[in-house]
Structures are given as C-alpha cells and as structure tokens.
mmCIF file of C-alpha atoms and ligand atoms in Angstrom:
data_model
loop_
_atom_site.group_PDB
_atom_site.id
_atom_site.type_symbol
_atom_site.label_atom_id
_atom_site.label_comp_id
_atom_site.label_asym_id
_atom_site.label_seq_id
_atom_site.Cartn_x
_atom_site.Cartn_y
_atom_site.Cartn_z
ATOM 1 C CA UNK A 1 1.076 -17.882 -8.298
ATOM 2 C CA UNK A 2 -1.797 -20.107 -8.704
ATOM 3 C CA UNK A 3 -3.131 -21.314 -5.411
ATOM 4 C CA UNK A 4 -1.595 -24.296 -4.134
ATOM 5 C CA UNK A 5 -3.519 -27.539 -2.422
ATOM 6 C CA UNK A 6 -2.896 -26.725 0.926
ATOM 7 C CA UNK A 7 -3.837 -22.894 0.283
ATOM 8 C CA UNK A 8 -7.077 -24.777 -0.974
ATOM 9 C CA UNK A 9 -6.937 -26.886 2.149
ATOM 10 C CA UNK A 10 -6.693 -23.557 3.962
ATOM 11 C CA UNK A 11 -9.439 -21.505 1.912
ATOM 12 C CA UNK A 12 -12.070 -24.285 2.141
ATOM 13 C CA UNK A 13 -11.528 -24.397 5.535
ATOM 14 C CA UNK A 14 -12.356 -20.697 5.884
ATOM 15 C CA UNK A 15 -15.527 -20.563 3.785
ATOM 16 C CA UNK A 16 -16.682 -23.141 6.281
ATOM 17 C CA UNK A 17 -16.389 -21.467 8.899
ATOM 18 C CA UNK A 18 -18.121 -18.605 7.625
ATOM 19 C CA UNK A 19 -20.463 -20.685 6.500
ATOM 20 C CA UNK A 20 -21.443 -22.235 9.778
ATOM 21 C CA UNK A 21 -21.180 -18.700 11.401
ATOM 22 C CA UNK A 22 -23.812 -17.233 9.790
ATOM 23 C CA UNK A 23 -21.800 -13.499 9.221
ATOM 24 C CA UNK A 24 -22.523 -11.201 6.651
ATOM 25 C CA UNK A 25 -20.577 -13.307 3.822
ATOM 26 C CA UNK A 26 -22.405 -16.462 4.929
ATOM 27 C CA UNK A 27 -25.552 -15.296 3.638
ATOM 28 C CA UNK A 28 -23.396 -13.849 0.117
ATOM 29 C CA UNK A 29 -21.863 -17.268 0.236
ATOM 30 C CA UNK A 30 -25.108 -19.231 0.664
ATOM 31 C CA UNK A 31 -26.998 -16.649 -2.443
ATOM 32 C CA UNK A 32 -24.239 -17.519 -4.940
ATOM 33 C CA UNK A 33 -24.596 -21.357 -3.993
ATOM 34 C CA UNK A 34 -21.102 -21.914 -2.870
ATOM 35 C CA UNK A 35 -20.489 -24.641 -0.128
ATOM 36 C CA UNK A 36 -16.799 -25.797 -0.275
ATOM 37 C CA UNK A 37 -13.475 -24.791 -2.292
ATOM 38 C CA UNK A 38 -11.400 -28.164 -3.778
ATOM 39 C CA UNK A 39 -10.310 -26.621 -6.849
ATOM 40 C CA UNK A 40 -8.582 -23.630 -8.218
ATOM 41 C CA UNK A 41 -11.906 -23.247 -10.091
ATOM 42 C CA UNK A 42 -14.296 -23.609 -6.915
ATOM 43 C CA UNK A 43 -11.811 -20.802 -5.814
ATOM 44 C CA UNK A 44 -11.740 -18.242 -8.698
ATOM 45 C CA UNK A 45 -15.867 -18.529 -8.301
ATOM 46 C CA UNK A 46 -15.873 -17.068 -5.407
ATOM 47 C CA UNK A 47 -16.940 -12.886 -5.383
ATOM 48 C CA UNK A 48 -14.981 -10.258 -4.834
ATOM 49 C CA UNK A 49 -15.342 -8.084 -1.587
ATOM 50 C CA UNK A 50 -14.548 -4.898 -0.651
ATOM 51 C CA UNK A 51 -14.144 -2.260 1.895
ATOM 52 C CA UNK A 52 -18.560 -1.629 0.899
ATOM 53 C CA UNK A 53 -19.170 -4.711 2.139
ATOM 54 C CA UNK A 54 -17.758 -4.521 4.995
ATOM 55 C CA UNK A 55 -19.340 -0.865 5.732
ATOM 56 C CA UNK A 56 -22.893 -2.736 5.135
ATOM 57 C CA UNK A 57 -22.147 -5.102 7.747
ATOM 58 C CA UNK A 58 -21.512 -2.289 10.281
ATOM 59 C CA UNK A 59 -19.927 -2.625 13.176
ATOM 60 C CA UNK A 60 -19.358 -6.291 13.277
ATOM 61 C CA UNK A 61 -21.198 -7.887 10.694
ATOM 62 C CA UNK A 62 -18.459 -9.883 9.471
ATOM 63 C CA UNK A 63 -17.459 -11.516 13.271
ATOM 64 C CA UNK A 64 -17.262 -15.062 12.254
ATOM 65 C CA UNK A 65 -16.686 -16.517 16.078
ATOM 66 C CA UNK A 66 -18.813 -16.583 18.888
ATOM 67 C CA UNK A 67 -18.134 -13.275 21.236
ATOM 68 C CA UNK A 68 -15.990 -14.713 24.044
ATOM 69 C CA UNK A 69 -13.446 -15.379 21.066
ATOM 70 C CA UNK A 70 -12.594 -11.581 20.230
ATOM 71 C CA UNK A 71 -9.944 -10.062 22.644
ATOM 72 C CA UNK A 72 -9.802 -6.714 20.322
ATOM 73 C CA UNK A 73 -10.960 -4.548 17.449
ATOM 74 C CA UNK A 74 -9.795 -2.470 15.303
ATOM 75 C CA UNK A 75 -10.915 0.573 12.819
ATOM 76 C CA UNK A 76 -10.008 1.936 9.394
ATOM 77 C CA UNK A 77 -11.084 5.672 9.415
ATOM 78 C CA UNK A 78 -12.198 6.058 5.757
ATOM 79 C CA UNK A 79 -12.535 9.522 4.507
ATOM 80 C CA UNK A 80 -16.426 8.640 3.265
ATOM 81 C CA UNK A 81 -18.865 7.172 5.311
ATOM 82 C CA UNK A 82 -18.586 4.656 8.251
ATOM 83 C CA UNK A 83 -15.647 3.008 9.064
ATOM 84 C CA UNK A 84 -14.818 -0.449 8.820
ATOM 85 C CA UNK A 85 -14.658 -2.732 11.931
ATOM 86 C CA UNK A 86 -12.582 -5.588 12.636
ATOM 87 C CA UNK A 87 -12.399 -8.036 15.532
ATOM 88 C CA UNK A 88 -9.491 -10.121 15.771
ATOM 89 C CA UNK A 89 -8.984 -13.299 18.156
ATOM 90 C CA UNK A 90 -5.915 -13.718 20.658
ATOM 91 C CA UNK A 91 -5.213 -16.276 17.723
ATOM 92 C CA UNK A 92 -5.606 -13.461 15.223
ATOM 93 C CA UNK A 93 -3.294 -10.911 16.902
ATOM 94 C CA UNK A 94 -0.407 -13.929 17.942
ATOM 95 C CA UNK A 95 -0.035 -14.597 14.204
ATOM 96 C CA UNK A 96 -0.346 -10.642 12.632
ATOM 97 C CA UNK A 97 2.614 -10.562 15.543
ATOM 98 C CA UNK A 98 4.716 -13.375 13.878
ATOM 99 C CA UNK A 99 4.354 -11.969 11.109
ATOM 100 C CA UNK A 100 5.609 -8.327 11.949
ATOM 101 C CA UNK A 101 8.690 -10.400 13.589
ATOM 102 C CA UNK A 102 9.382 -11.755 10.208
ATOM 103 C CA UNK A 103 9.348 -8.533 9.304
ATOM 104 C CA UNK A 104 12.196 -7.271 11.566
ATOM 105 C CA UNK A 105 14.145 -10.344 11.393
ATOM 106 C CA UNK A 106 13.799 -9.698 7.516
ATOM 107 C CA UNK A 107 15.292 -6.302 7.589
ATOM 108 C CA UNK A 108 17.748 -7.380 9.902
ATOM 109 C CA UNK A 109 16.401 -6.213 13.203
ATOM 110 C CA UNK A 110 17.662 -8.066 16.284
ATOM 111 C CA UNK A 111 16.496 -7.943 20.118
ATOM 112 C CA UNK A 112 19.903 -5.868 20.558
ATOM 113 C CA UNK A 113 17.922 -3.072 18.808
ATOM 114 C CA UNK A 114 15.881 0.025 20.147
ATOM 115 C CA UNK A 115 12.529 0.452 17.732
ATOM 116 C CA UNK A 116 11.547 4.049 17.659
ATOM 117 C CA UNK A 117 8.122 3.580 16.795
ATOM 118 C CA UNK A 118 6.092 6.670 15.629
ATOM 119 C CA UNK A 119 2.845 5.485 13.788
ATOM 120 C CA UNK A 120 -0.579 6.170 15.894
ATOM 121 C CA UNK A 121 -1.644 3.964 18.794
ATOM 122 C CA UNK A 122 -5.035 2.986 19.566
ATOM 123 C CA UNK A 123 -8.221 2.134 17.001
ATOM 124 C CA UNK A 124 -6.007 1.511 13.812
ATOM 125 C CA UNK A 125 -3.495 -1.258 13.458
ATOM 126 C CA UNK A 126 -0.335 0.593 13.429
ATOM 127 C CA UNK A 127 1.830 1.661 15.929
ATOM 128 C CA UNK A 128 0.615 -1.832 18.273
ATOM 129 C CA UNK A 129 1.479 -3.836 15.367
ATOM 130 C CA UNK A 130 4.800 -2.327 15.115
ATOM 131 C CA UNK A 131 5.225 -2.604 19.368
ATOM 132 C CA UNK A 132 3.682 -6.358 19.543
ATOM 133 C CA UNK A 133 6.188 -7.861 16.707
ATOM 134 C CA UNK A 134 9.354 -5.908 17.899
ATOM 135 C CA UNK A 135 8.230 -7.610 21.821
ATOM 136 C CA UNK A 136 8.221 -10.971 19.473
ATOM 137 C CA UNK A 137 11.907 -11.126 18.696
ATOM 138 C CA UNK A 138 12.791 -8.945 22.196
ATOM 139 C CA UNK A 139 14.095 -6.358 20.771
ATOM 140 C CA UNK A 140 13.598 -2.865 23.038
ATOM 141 C CA UNK A 141 10.107 -0.931 21.603
ATOM 142 C CA UNK A 142 9.994 3.461 22.350
ATOM 143 C CA UNK A 143 6.370 3.476 21.628
ATOM 144 C CA UNK A 144 6.561 7.209 20.939
ATOM 145 C CA UNK A 145 3.417 7.435 18.643
ATOM 146 C CA UNK A 146 3.003 10.506 16.089
ATOM 147 C CA UNK A 147 3.483 14.372 17.257
ATOM 148 C CA UNK A 148 5.651 16.489 19.476
ATOM 149 C CA UNK A 149 9.392 16.207 17.418
ATOM 150 C CA UNK A 150 11.177 17.674 20.357
ATOM 151 C CA UNK A 151 10.487 14.885 22.245
ATOM 152 C CA UNK A 152 10.814 12.460 19.873
ATOM 153 C CA UNK A 153 14.236 13.838 19.103
ATOM 154 C CA UNK A 154 15.246 13.778 22.446
ATOM 155 C CA UNK A 155 14.430 10.632 23.493
ATOM 156 C CA UNK A 156 16.116 9.254 19.962
ATOM 157 C CA UNK A 157 19.171 10.528 20.929
ATOM 158 C CA UNK A 158 19.181 9.440 24.924
ATOM 159 C CA UNK A 159 17.563 6.036 24.075
ATOM 160 C CA UNK A 160 20.198 5.554 21.189
ATOM 161 C CA UNK A 161 17.582 4.479 18.790
ATOM 162 C CA UNK A 162 18.673 2.310 15.778
ATOM 163 C CA UNK A 163 15.643 1.463 14.063
ATOM 164 C CA UNK A 164 12.791 4.255 13.168
ATOM 165 C CA UNK A 165 9.307 3.127 12.388
ATOM 166 C CA UNK A 166 7.650 5.776 10.577
ATOM 167 C CA UNK A 167 5.222 7.355 7.880
ATOM 168 C CA UNK A 168 7.099 8.538 4.733
ATOM 169 C CA UNK A 169 5.908 11.750 5.535
ATOM 170 C CA UNK A 170 6.590 11.580 9.645
ATOM 171 C CA UNK A 171 10.250 10.103 8.814
ATOM 172 C CA UNK A 172 10.601 13.147 5.944
ATOM 173 C CA UNK A 173 9.948 15.676 8.820
ATOM 174 C CA UNK A 174 12.525 14.200 11.065
ATOM 175 C CA UNK A 175 15.482 13.678 8.762
ATOM 176 C CA UNK A 176 14.879 17.522 7.849
ATOM 177 C CA UNK A 177 14.461 18.827 11.952
ATOM 178 C CA UNK A 178 17.716 16.676 12.356
ATOM 179 C CA UNK A 179 19.874 18.144 9.501
ATOM 180 C CA UNK A 180 18.055 21.824 10.891
ATOM 181 C CA UNK A 181 19.450 20.890 14.187
ATOM 182 C CA UNK A 182 22.800 19.715 12.940
ATOM 183 C CA UNK A 183 22.520 16.637 15.484
ATOM 184 C CA UNK A 184 22.801 13.924 12.756
ATOM 185 C CA UNK A 185 25.751 12.998 14.202
ATOM 186 C CA UNK A 186 24.036 12.351 17.636
ATOM 187 C CA UNK A 187 21.639 10.141 15.771
ATOM 188 C CA UNK A 188 22.312 6.132 16.175
ATOM 189 C CA UNK A 189 19.219 5.152 13.441
ATOM 190 C CA UNK A 190 20.871 2.036 11.288
ATOM 191 C CA UNK A 191 17.654 1.396 9.520
ATOM 192 C CA UNK A 192 13.937 2.578 8.812
ATOM 193 C CA UNK A 193 10.747 0.771 8.461
ATOM 194 C CA UNK A 194 8.172 3.115 6.194
ATOM 195 C CA UNK A 195 4.596 2.372 6.312
ATOM 196 C CA UNK A 196 4.173 1.529 2.572
ATOM 197 C CA UNK A 197 2.408 4.443 0.600
ATOM 198 C CA UNK A 198 3.607 5.397 -2.746
ATOM 199 C CA UNK A 199 6.663 8.108 -2.047
ATOM 200 C CA UNK A 200 8.831 9.219 -4.844
ATOM 201 C CA UNK A 201 12.520 8.785 -5.009
ATOM 202 C CA UNK A 202 13.451 12.146 -4.378
ATOM 203 C CA UNK A 203 11.441 11.215 -0.581
ATOM 204 C CA UNK A 204 13.353 8.177 0.124
ATOM 205 C CA UNK A 205 16.886 9.134 -0.933
ATOM 206 C CA UNK A 206 16.382 12.116 1.020
ATOM 207 C CA UNK A 207 15.583 10.224 4.038
ATOM 208 C CA UNK A 208 18.054 7.689 3.478
ATOM 209 C CA UNK A 209 20.838 10.079 2.727
ATOM 210 C CA UNK A 210 19.792 12.180 5.488
ATOM 211 C CA UNK A 211 19.978 9.776 8.373
ATOM 212 C CA UNK A 212 21.836 7.210 6.665
ATOM 213 C CA UNK A 213 19.776 4.645 6.618
ATOM 214 C CA UNK A 214 19.097 1.602 4.955
ATOM 215 C CA UNK A 215 15.270 1.987 4.020
ATOM 216 C CA UNK A 216 12.630 -1.140 3.982
ATOM 217 C CA UNK A 217 8.627 -0.773 3.346
ATOM 218 C CA UNK A 218 6.576 -2.575 5.351
ATOM 219 C CA UNK A 219 3.272 -3.587 3.641
ATOM 220 C CA UNK A 220 -0.343 -4.193 5.029
ATOM 221 C CA UNK A 221 -3.657 -3.033 5.569
ATOM 222 C CA UNK A 222 -5.910 -2.818 8.907
ATOM 223 C CA UNK A 223 -8.575 -5.198 6.799
ATOM 224 C CA UNK A 224 -5.701 -7.574 6.997
ATOM 225 C CA UNK A 225 -3.713 -7.593 9.929
ATOM 226 C CA UNK A 226 -3.098 -4.180 9.417
ATOM 227 C CA UNK A 227 0.997 -3.191 8.364
ATOM 228 C CA UNK A 228 3.522 -6.549 8.339
ATOM 229 C CA UNK A 229 2.753 -8.378 6.198
ATOM 230 C CA UNK A 230 5.085 -7.905 4.017
ATOM 231 C CA UNK A 231 8.839 -6.310 3.773
ATOM 232 C CA UNK A 232 10.807 -5.849 1.331
ATOM 233 C CA UNK A 233 14.589 -7.678 2.513
ATOM 234 C CA UNK A 234 17.816 -5.960 2.026
ATOM 235 C CA UNK A 235 18.236 -4.255 -1.685
ATOM 236 C CA UNK A 236 15.085 -3.138 -2.340
ATOM 237 C CA UNK A 237 13.906 -6.365 -4.297
ATOM 238 C CA UNK A 238 10.129 -6.497 -4.232
ATOM 239 C CA UNK A 239 7.555 -7.230 -0.520
ATOM 240 C CA UNK A 240 7.593 -10.398 0.827
ATOM 241 C CA UNK A 241 4.275 -11.639 1.549
ATOM 242 C CA UNK A 242 3.430 -14.332 3.700
ATOM 243 C CA UNK A 243 1.745 -17.244 2.051
ATOM 244 C CA UNK A 244 1.276 -19.623 5.286
ATOM 245 C CA UNK A 245 -1.269 -16.155 6.139
ATOM 246 C CA UNK A 246 -2.358 -15.007 2.871
ATOM 247 C CA UNK A 247 -3.016 -15.449 -0.761
ATOM 248 C CA UNK A 248 -2.621 -12.636 -3.214
ATOM 249 C CA UNK A 249 -3.698 -12.371 -6.749
ATOM 250 C CA UNK A 250 -3.568 -9.844 -8.809
ATOM 251 C CA UNK A 251 -6.238 -8.978 -11.018
ATOM 252 C CA UNK A 252 -7.219 -6.208 -13.427
ATOM 253 C CA UNK A 253 -8.926 -3.658 -11.624
ATOM 254 C CA UNK A 254 -11.728 -3.060 -14.366
ATOM 255 C CA UNK A 255 -12.735 -6.724 -15.687
ATOM 256 C CA UNK A 256 -11.888 -8.571 -12.586
ATOM 257 C CA UNK A 257 -9.451 -11.159 -14.566
ATOM 258 C CA UNK A 258 -6.730 -12.548 -12.666
ATOM 259 C CA UNK A 259 -3.354 -11.617 -13.910
ATOM 260 C CA UNK A 260 -0.414 -13.734 -14.531
ATOM 261 C CA UNK A 261 2.352 -12.713 -12.795
ATOM 262 C CA UNK A 262 4.868 -10.041 -13.872
ATOM 263 C CA UNK A 263 1.752 -8.215 -14.852
ATOM 264 C CA UNK A 264 0.184 -4.999 -13.167
ATOM 265 C CA UNK A 265 -3.197 -4.560 -11.529
ATOM 266 C CA UNK A 266 -5.063 -4.605 -8.280
ATOM 267 C CA UNK A 267 -3.508 -6.733 -5.072
ATOM 268 C CA UNK A 268 -6.514 -9.328 -3.926
ATOM 269 C CA UNK A 269 -6.509 -10.624 -0.424
ATOM 270 C CA UNK A 270 -7.269 -13.894 1.238
ATOM 271 C CA UNK A 271 -6.789 -14.825 4.432
ATOM 272 C CA UNK A 272 -5.950 -18.686 4.924
ATOM 273 C CA UNK A 273 -5.957 -18.299 8.820
ATOM 274 C CA UNK A 274 -7.767 -15.687 10.088
ATOM 275 C CA UNK A 275 -10.644 -16.706 12.814
ATOM 276 C CA UNK A 276 -12.062 -13.501 14.214
ATOM 277 C CA UNK A 277 -12.847 -12.106 10.153
ATOM 278 C CA UNK A 278 -11.918 -13.645 7.417
ATOM 279 C CA UNK A 279 -11.943 -11.715 3.923
ATOM 280 C CA UNK A 280 -11.598 -14.133 1.068
ATOM 281 C CA UNK A 281 -10.473 -12.646 -2.088
ATOM 282 C CA UNK A 282 -10.437 -9.264 -0.282
ATOM 283 C CA UNK A 283 -9.802 -5.997 -3.020
ATOM 284 C CA UNK A 284 -6.753 -3.641 -1.386
ATOM 285 C CA UNK A 285 -7.233 -1.063 -3.970
ATOM 286 C CA UNK A 286 -3.212 -1.020 -3.921
ATOM 287 C CA UNK A 287 -1.871 -1.382 -7.366
ATOM 288 C CA UNK A 288 1.285 -3.286 -7.740
ATOM 289 C CA UNK A 289 2.309 -6.717 -9.871
ATOM 290 C CA UNK A 290 3.879 -9.645 -8.251
ATOM 291 C CA UNK A 291 7.428 -10.155 -9.497
ATOM 292 C CA UNK A 292 8.789 -13.477 -11.102
ATOM 293 C CA UNK A 293 11.644 -15.673 -10.273
ATOM 294 C CA UNK A 294 13.315 -16.153 -6.852
ATOM 295 C CA UNK A 295 15.241 -13.407 -4.423
ATOM 296 C CA UNK A 296 18.586 -13.349 -4.795
ATOM 297 C CA UNK A 297 17.693 -13.590 -0.694
ATOM 298 C CA UNK A 298 16.678 -17.492 -0.939
ATOM 299 C CA UNK A 299 13.069 -17.109 0.734
ATOM 300 C CA UNK A 300 10.680 -18.616 -1.285
ATOM 301 C CA UNK A 301 7.487 -16.028 -0.202
ATOM 302 C CA UNK A 302 6.454 -14.611 -3.261
ATOM 303 C CA UNK A 303 7.025 -11.406 -4.065
ATOM 304 C CA UNK A 304 5.024 -7.923 -4.654
ATOM 305 C CA UNK A 305 6.932 -4.832 -6.182
ATOM 306 C CA UNK A 306 6.086 -1.096 -4.656
ATOM 307 C CA UNK A 307 2.970 -0.091 -4.461
ATOM 308 C CA UNK A 308 2.328 1.661 -7.376
ATOM 309 C CA UNK A 309 -0.871 4.165 -6.591
ATOM 310 C CA UNK A 310 -4.541 3.596 -5.643
ATOM 311 C CA UNK A 311 -6.505 1.528 -8.539
ATOM 312 C CA UNK A 312 -9.552 4.216 -7.964
ATOM 313 C CA UNK A 313 -7.118 6.531 -9.436
ATOM 314 C CA UNK A 314 -6.805 4.507 -12.706
ATOM 315 C CA UNK A 315 -7.020 6.188 -15.866
ATOM 316 C CA UNK A 316 -7.849 5.063 -19.730
ATOM 317 C CA UNK A 317 -6.534 6.631 -22.964
ATOM 318 C CA UNK A 318 -6.739 4.598 -26.403
ATOM 319 C CA UNK A 319 -7.496 1.342 -24.223
ATOM 320 C CA UNK A 320 -4.182 1.783 -22.376
ATOM 321 C CA UNK A 321 -4.748 1.791 -18.162
ATOM 322 C CA UNK A 322 -2.936 4.354 -17.036
ATOM 323 C CA UNK A 323 -2.141 6.062 -13.683
ATOM 324 C CA UNK A 324 -1.093 9.464 -12.372
ATOM 325 C CA UNK A 325 2.179 8.140 -11.074
ATOM 326 C CA UNK A 326 3.285 7.548 -14.103
ATOM 327 C CA UNK A 327 2.712 10.577 -15.191
ATOM 328 C CA UNK A 328 4.503 11.939 -12.111
ATOM 329 C CA UNK A 329 7.041 9.820 -12.547
ATOM 330 C CA UNK A 330 7.729 11.317 -15.894
ATOM 331 C CA UNK A 331 7.637 15.319 -15.070
ATOM 332 C CA UNK A 332 10.072 14.666 -11.967
ATOM 333 C CA UNK A 333 12.370 13.899 -15.042
ATOM 334 C CA UNK A 334 12.421 17.200 -16.935
ATOM 335 C CA UNK A 335 14.233 19.946 -15.615
ATOM 336 C CA UNK A 336 12.315 23.455 -13.828
ATOM 337 C CA UNK A 337 8.587 21.456 -13.977
ATOM 338 C CA UNK A 338 6.676 21.280 -10.676
ATOM 339 C CA UNK A 339 5.128 18.525 -9.130
ATOM 340 C CA UNK A 340 1.624 20.164 -9.852
ATOM 341 C CA UNK A 341 -0.409 19.219 -12.801
ATOM 342 C CA UNK A 342 -3.755 18.351 -15.000
ATOM 343 C CA UNK A 343 -4.267 16.126 -17.029
ATOM 344 C CA UNK A 344 -7.966 16.200 -19.249
ATOM 345 C CA UNK A 345 -9.255 13.587 -21.701
ATOM 346 C CA UNK A 346 -11.706 14.227 -24.329
ATOM 347 C CA UNK A 347 -12.971 12.423 -27.389
ATOM 348 C CA UNK A 348 -12.204 13.487 -30.633
ATOM 349 C CA UNK A 349 -15.597 11.872 -32.232
ATOM 350 C CA UNK A 350 -14.647 13.000 -35.750
ATOM 351 C CA UNK A 351 -11.277 10.590 -35.684
ATOM 352 C CA UNK A 352 -12.553 8.290 -33.431
ATOM 353 C CA UNK A 353 -9.677 8.883 -31.122
ATOM 354 C CA UNK A 354 -8.997 9.785 -27.266
ATOM 355 C CA UNK A 355 -7.243 13.265 -26.708
ATOM 356 C CA UNK A 356 -4.958 13.988 -23.498
ATOM 357 C CA UNK A 357 -3.669 16.914 -22.659
ATOM 358 C CA UNK A 358 -1.447 17.413 -19.967
ATOM 359 C CA UNK A 359 -1.167 20.785 -18.271
ATOM 360 C CA UNK A 360 1.996 21.153 -16.111
ATOM 361 C CA UNK A 361 3.938 23.997 -14.485
ATOM 362 C CA UNK A 362 7.617 25.241 -15.045
ATOM 363 C CA UNK A 363 9.450 27.804 -13.825
ATOM 364 C CA UNK A 364 10.660 30.730 -15.191
ATOM 365 C CA UNK A 365 14.545 29.541 -16.450
ATOM 366 C CA UNK A 366 12.997 27.240 -19.148
ATOM 367 C CA UNK A 367 11.719 27.071 -22.082
ATOM 368 C CA UNK A 368 8.523 26.128 -22.590
ATOM 369 C CA UNK A 369 8.095 25.080 -25.761
ATOM 370 C CA UNK A 370 10.651 23.304 -25.771
ATOM 371 C CA UNK A 371 10.295 21.788 -22.110
ATOM 372 C CA UNK A 372 6.355 21.109 -23.487
ATOM 373 C CA UNK A 373 8.030 18.911 -26.482
ATOM 374 C CA UNK A 374 10.205 16.994 -23.884
ATOM 375 C CA UNK A 375 7.173 15.940 -21.799
ATOM 376 C CA UNK A 376 5.378 14.798 -24.928
ATOM 377 C CA UNK A 377 8.878 12.217 -26.066
ATOM 378 C CA UNK A 378 9.065 11.134 -23.021
ATOM 379 C CA UNK A 379 5.358 10.161 -22.611
ATOM 380 C CA UNK A 380 5.078 8.797 -26.194
ATOM 381 C CA UNK A 381 8.609 6.741 -25.233
ATOM 382 C CA UNK A 382 7.920 5.747 -21.907
ATOM 383 C CA UNK A 383 3.381 5.379 -21.525
ATOM 384 C CA UNK A 384 3.008 4.816 -25.393
ATOM 385 C CA UNK A 385 0.440 8.094 -25.700
ATOM 386 C CA UNK A 386 1.049 11.320 -27.321
ATOM 387 C CA UNK A 387 -0.688 13.744 -25.176
ATOM 388 C CA UNK A 388 -0.983 17.501 -25.634
ATOM 389 C CA UNK A 389 1.049 19.466 -23.501
ATOM 390 C CA UNK A 390 0.958 22.676 -21.979
ATOM 391 C CA UNK A 391 3.028 24.402 -19.639
ATOM 392 C CA UNK A 392 1.851 27.304 -17.499
ATOM 393 C CA UNK A 393 4.038 29.453 -15.071
ATOM 394 C CA UNK A 394 4.527 28.098 -11.260
ATOM 395 C CA UNK A 395 1.836 28.461 -9.046
ATOM 396 C CA UNK A 396 -0.752 28.665 -12.183
ATOM 397 C CA UNK A 397 -2.301 25.171 -11.278
ATOM 398 C CA UNK A 398 -4.869 25.348 -8.258
ATOM 399 C CA UNK A 399 -2.934 24.553 -4.659
ATOM 400 C CA UNK A 400 -5.185 22.564 -2.353
ATOM 401 C CA UNK A 401 -5.202 20.879 1.456
ATOM 402 C CA UNK A 402 -6.991 18.013 0.897
ATOM 403 C CA UNK A 403 -6.413 15.081 -2.188
ATOM 404 C CA UNK A 404 -5.988 17.844 -5.096
ATOM 405 C CA UNK A 405 -7.937 16.311 -7.929
ATOM 406 C CA UNK A 406 -5.226 15.392 -11.412
ATOM 407 C CA UNK A 407 -7.727 13.852 -13.663
ATOM 408 C CA UNK A 408 -10.746 15.705 -15.617
ATOM 409 C CA UNK A 409 -11.946 13.026 -18.236
ATOM 410 C CA UNK A 410 -14.636 15.160 -20.419
ATOM 411 C CA UNK A 411 -15.379 11.786 -23.066
ATOM 412 C CA UNK A 412 -19.315 11.986 -22.111
ATOM 413 C CA UNK A 413 -19.664 14.992 -21.055
HETATM 414 ZN ZN1 LIG B 1 14.295 -11.143 -0.214
#
C-alpha cells in the first residue's frame, strides 16, 4: 500500500507545521536536513520515531500548536520509565470521535444500541474514546469503567446493554461470572468490541459462545489518538484502518526495511491531520501485516491482520524470525500440553548452527516422548525449524504474576 499523492501532500503539511512549531521533532528534522515531503522518496527519508522519543520530549515537547489550542492531554502508562504525554486540540478530539463512530458503524452498532463501556476513564485514552464515538453515533453510553462486577451485571440487566466494550480479559471474567450465576437469559448483549491485543482463539470462542455475541477487534494506541483507529468488519477479515487520517506501513522490525503487503512485520503509523502532536512514521512495535486485496464488505480502507504480538518479543533462529505466539499456537494444538513453556536458543559452534530447545509441560495422561515428537513435527511443518523438545510434568516451569520471560537466548554467552 504505497503512499498516494494526497497522503504525501498531507504529510508535507504535517512536516511544515512541525518545522514551524519548534517542537522536539523540528530539531530532529532540521538536523536530518528535512525541509518537506514531495515524493515517496522524501517520505522514506524521514527517520522512524519511537516511544523513547516521546519520553525524551516529556512532558510537552512534542506539542506542535500554541498553548491556547490544546484542550486535553492523555498519557500512556509505560511499564518502565517516564510516561508519555500526548496533547490534543479540539479538532484532534473530534477526529478521533469520528473514527471511533466509524468503528461502531462498521460493527453494525446504531443509535438504538446501549453501549456498556468498561475500559477505564482518566489519563489514558480507553474509556473516553469509546464514549466519544458512542455519543457521535447517538447511541446510549453506559460509562461503567472497570471493576465492581456486581454492579456491572446489575446495570447490564436493568438497562439491557446491547454492546459490551472491554479488554479480552475483562470480557472473559464477565462471561464466566454470567455463566456461573446462570443469568445468561437476562443479558441482552449482541456484540462485543474488544480492545485489540493478542488473545487466543480459545478465549475468543469462550466469550463469543458464553455471551452469545459477535466479537470485533478494535485497534489503537494512545500515541495515535487512542483506540478506534481501526476495527474488523463482520466476518473477521482484518481490521480496516482509516487511511484518510493515518498512513500505515509494515516494516522489518530488525532492518527497518518497508515490507510489501501480505508480509508480516511491525506496524508504523503516520498521522495525516493530527494537530496537537503529529507523529510521522511512529513505530508501534505491534506485529501484523497489511492484507492484500479488497474486503468483501466493499470498504476500501486498507486492512491489518489481527495483531500477532509485539516486535520486542521476536527472536531469530537459523535466520527465521519467530514469535512466542507461534509457539503458543502449536502448544495449543497438542492434547495434554499446558500453555506454559520456555524456549532456549544456543549456537552450536562446531556445526555452525542455532539450536532451539522448547520445554513444555504436559499432564500425566499423555506419553511425554510421543508428545515431544508431535510438537517437534508441528514446529517443523509450520515454522520450518526443528527444535529439541523436552516435556516436563505440570507445574514444573516457574509461574510469574508479571509477564513471564519465555525466551532465553544463550548465543554469545
Ligand atoms: Zn470489510
């Protein structure tokens, strides 16, 4: 999906505004000798930018408009280091709501719907984004925010909520609770709009089945407006991204090379009309691919495949890029195997090749040797890499409340 003439013109306008603003990026671009964008070649010369830049510019260094035009800030809570602050103008807030309203429309939500919003309100962009889009289409917002399951279910029943907006984990929790209490027949939900993150098919199927709803993945990140910059249309055919507001590239996360449609890599987004904090070629670290061809729905917005994971988690064996999610998928295909695992990668200097070892857990019902062989063959056929596989008993691998480290790279130890 090459950048078109209209988008180039929009990027040029963004760059001119940045240069005039004297903000953080104006310095970066002046140093890089960037004066304007008139061709694809010019565009590709603009350096990528990253969350680290936004942290360097903390708190308001990326602001590209005068103080009096800023109506709101949002902040993304980094797990490490300083948070990131994004200033919005009135137009930014309105543009975001317009995109979000489109998301609801694509999901078939109308002004007759009652939208139960469980993402949090406050500094981060979640709840308020769902709310603004809801008001824009004229539906009824039920601004719950997260937590207090008791009250969530009561309101859901009393008000007859028809659309649930939630993270996949919270949707799962509510589905389990509804199931446990046997109140499914009192619930009127028809659709679930779930903040896009990588979630397993098992979880998706459970939520869809228990709540009897259609599920939609909504995409977004605080740095680029917030949630609501893309959503899949009915039929899980990838998420439409609004190319009149955003230009999307997919790059090789290691080399930075722009990849053709259909190839998986890291999503890089350029805002085309953002005023408060324009970002050009922002690396999201989310992994996906642009789906080639037209969507059956007839909309011409480009489509991103469901998010596959984070590029920070990627590892390379025999020159093949791999992600923990691919291993998880394979583990999920074999009977008796748990979702806990560990990957060790080393280099055999004598044979000059990488060695990959997967340690996985299985329950006592299954033959460990046969299970290991099965996993090995699946890796070979699906990933083109043949690992050594060791099966251990359930609960042997360490559990962690925080994000568990899965990949241990011993090359260069
Ligand atoms: Zn479509």
